[in-house]
Amino acid sequence: MAPLLAANPSVPATVVGIHRCPVELLGALGPVLCLHAPSDPHPLTGWRRARKVRAQVRLDSDGPHEALHFLDADGRDCWRLYLLPDSDFHAWERLLASLPVHVDGPHAGQGRWRGKRSVLPHWQACALRLHPVPEPAGGIQLAAAEVLLSPLGRSRVQRLADQRSRGHPDDPSAWGGTAWAR
């Protein structure tokens, strides 16, 4: 098992889970694809900045796509988690059930994503397993360890990256380095 990547000490401590995403449920997901800004000194920096979380569930010709989009105080995308074939689907469903529900109409959000598409940061991608870690003061911190993905998981990551070349408005404008095995 890879060593845990402790939360970055240079990032000021904030109330973890202020966006109502339970740390314990994140720890049950197993391997997930994490996207973060390349300027972040640590893959979990976006988690610490996040103030809202939105679940995205859609189905298209490439199959199902499920993700959590974490937004900062200004409503900008700052961290994303994508469900992978390697992930625990039951844990994902429990996590989605724990989040506040907001329902848009069938076409709501399409213009919003087009409008934000040009300002999305370039992303770094890494496959991680998230871990809740108890703090001495009684809170729970989030840590992560890099993981190797199955061939099916790597294929799914590649399809997500390829969507950028097709101009899909939901996917990152560009991805930097990745941390999965080939």
PDB file of C-alpha atoms in Angstrom, residues 76-77 110-121 169:
ATOM      1  CA  ARG A  76     -15.686  28.044  -8.877  1.00  0.00           C
ATOM      2  CA  ASP A  77     -14.834  24.403  -9.446  1.00  0.00           C
ATOM      3  CA  GLN A 110     -26.222  23.686 -19.877  1.00  0.00           C
ATOM      4  CA  GLY A 111     -25.631  27.394 -20.353  1.00  0.00           C
ATOM      5  CA  ARG A 112     -23.977  27.653 -16.973  1.00  0.00           C
ATOM      6  CA  TRP A 113     -21.392  25.009 -17.877  1.00  0.00           C
ATOM      7  CA  ARG A 114     -20.741  26.614 -21.263  1.00  0.00           C
ATOM      8  CA  GLY A 115     -20.181  29.917 -19.512  1.00  0.00           C
ATOM      9  CA  LYS A 116     -17.725  28.435 -17.043  1.00  0.00           C
ATOM     10  CA  ARG A 117     -15.941  26.227 -19.527  1.00  0.00           C
ATOM     11  CA  SER A 118     -13.438  28.857 -20.569  1.00  0.00           C
ATOM     12  CA  VAL A 119     -12.516  29.739 -16.979  1.00  0.00           C
ATOM     13  CA  LEU A 120     -12.056  26.226 -15.613  1.00  0.00           C
ATOM     14  CA  PRO A 121      -8.488  25.721 -14.484  1.00  0.00           C
ATOM     15  CA  PRO A 169     -18.528  21.067 -21.659  1.00  0.00           C
TER      16      PRO A 169
END
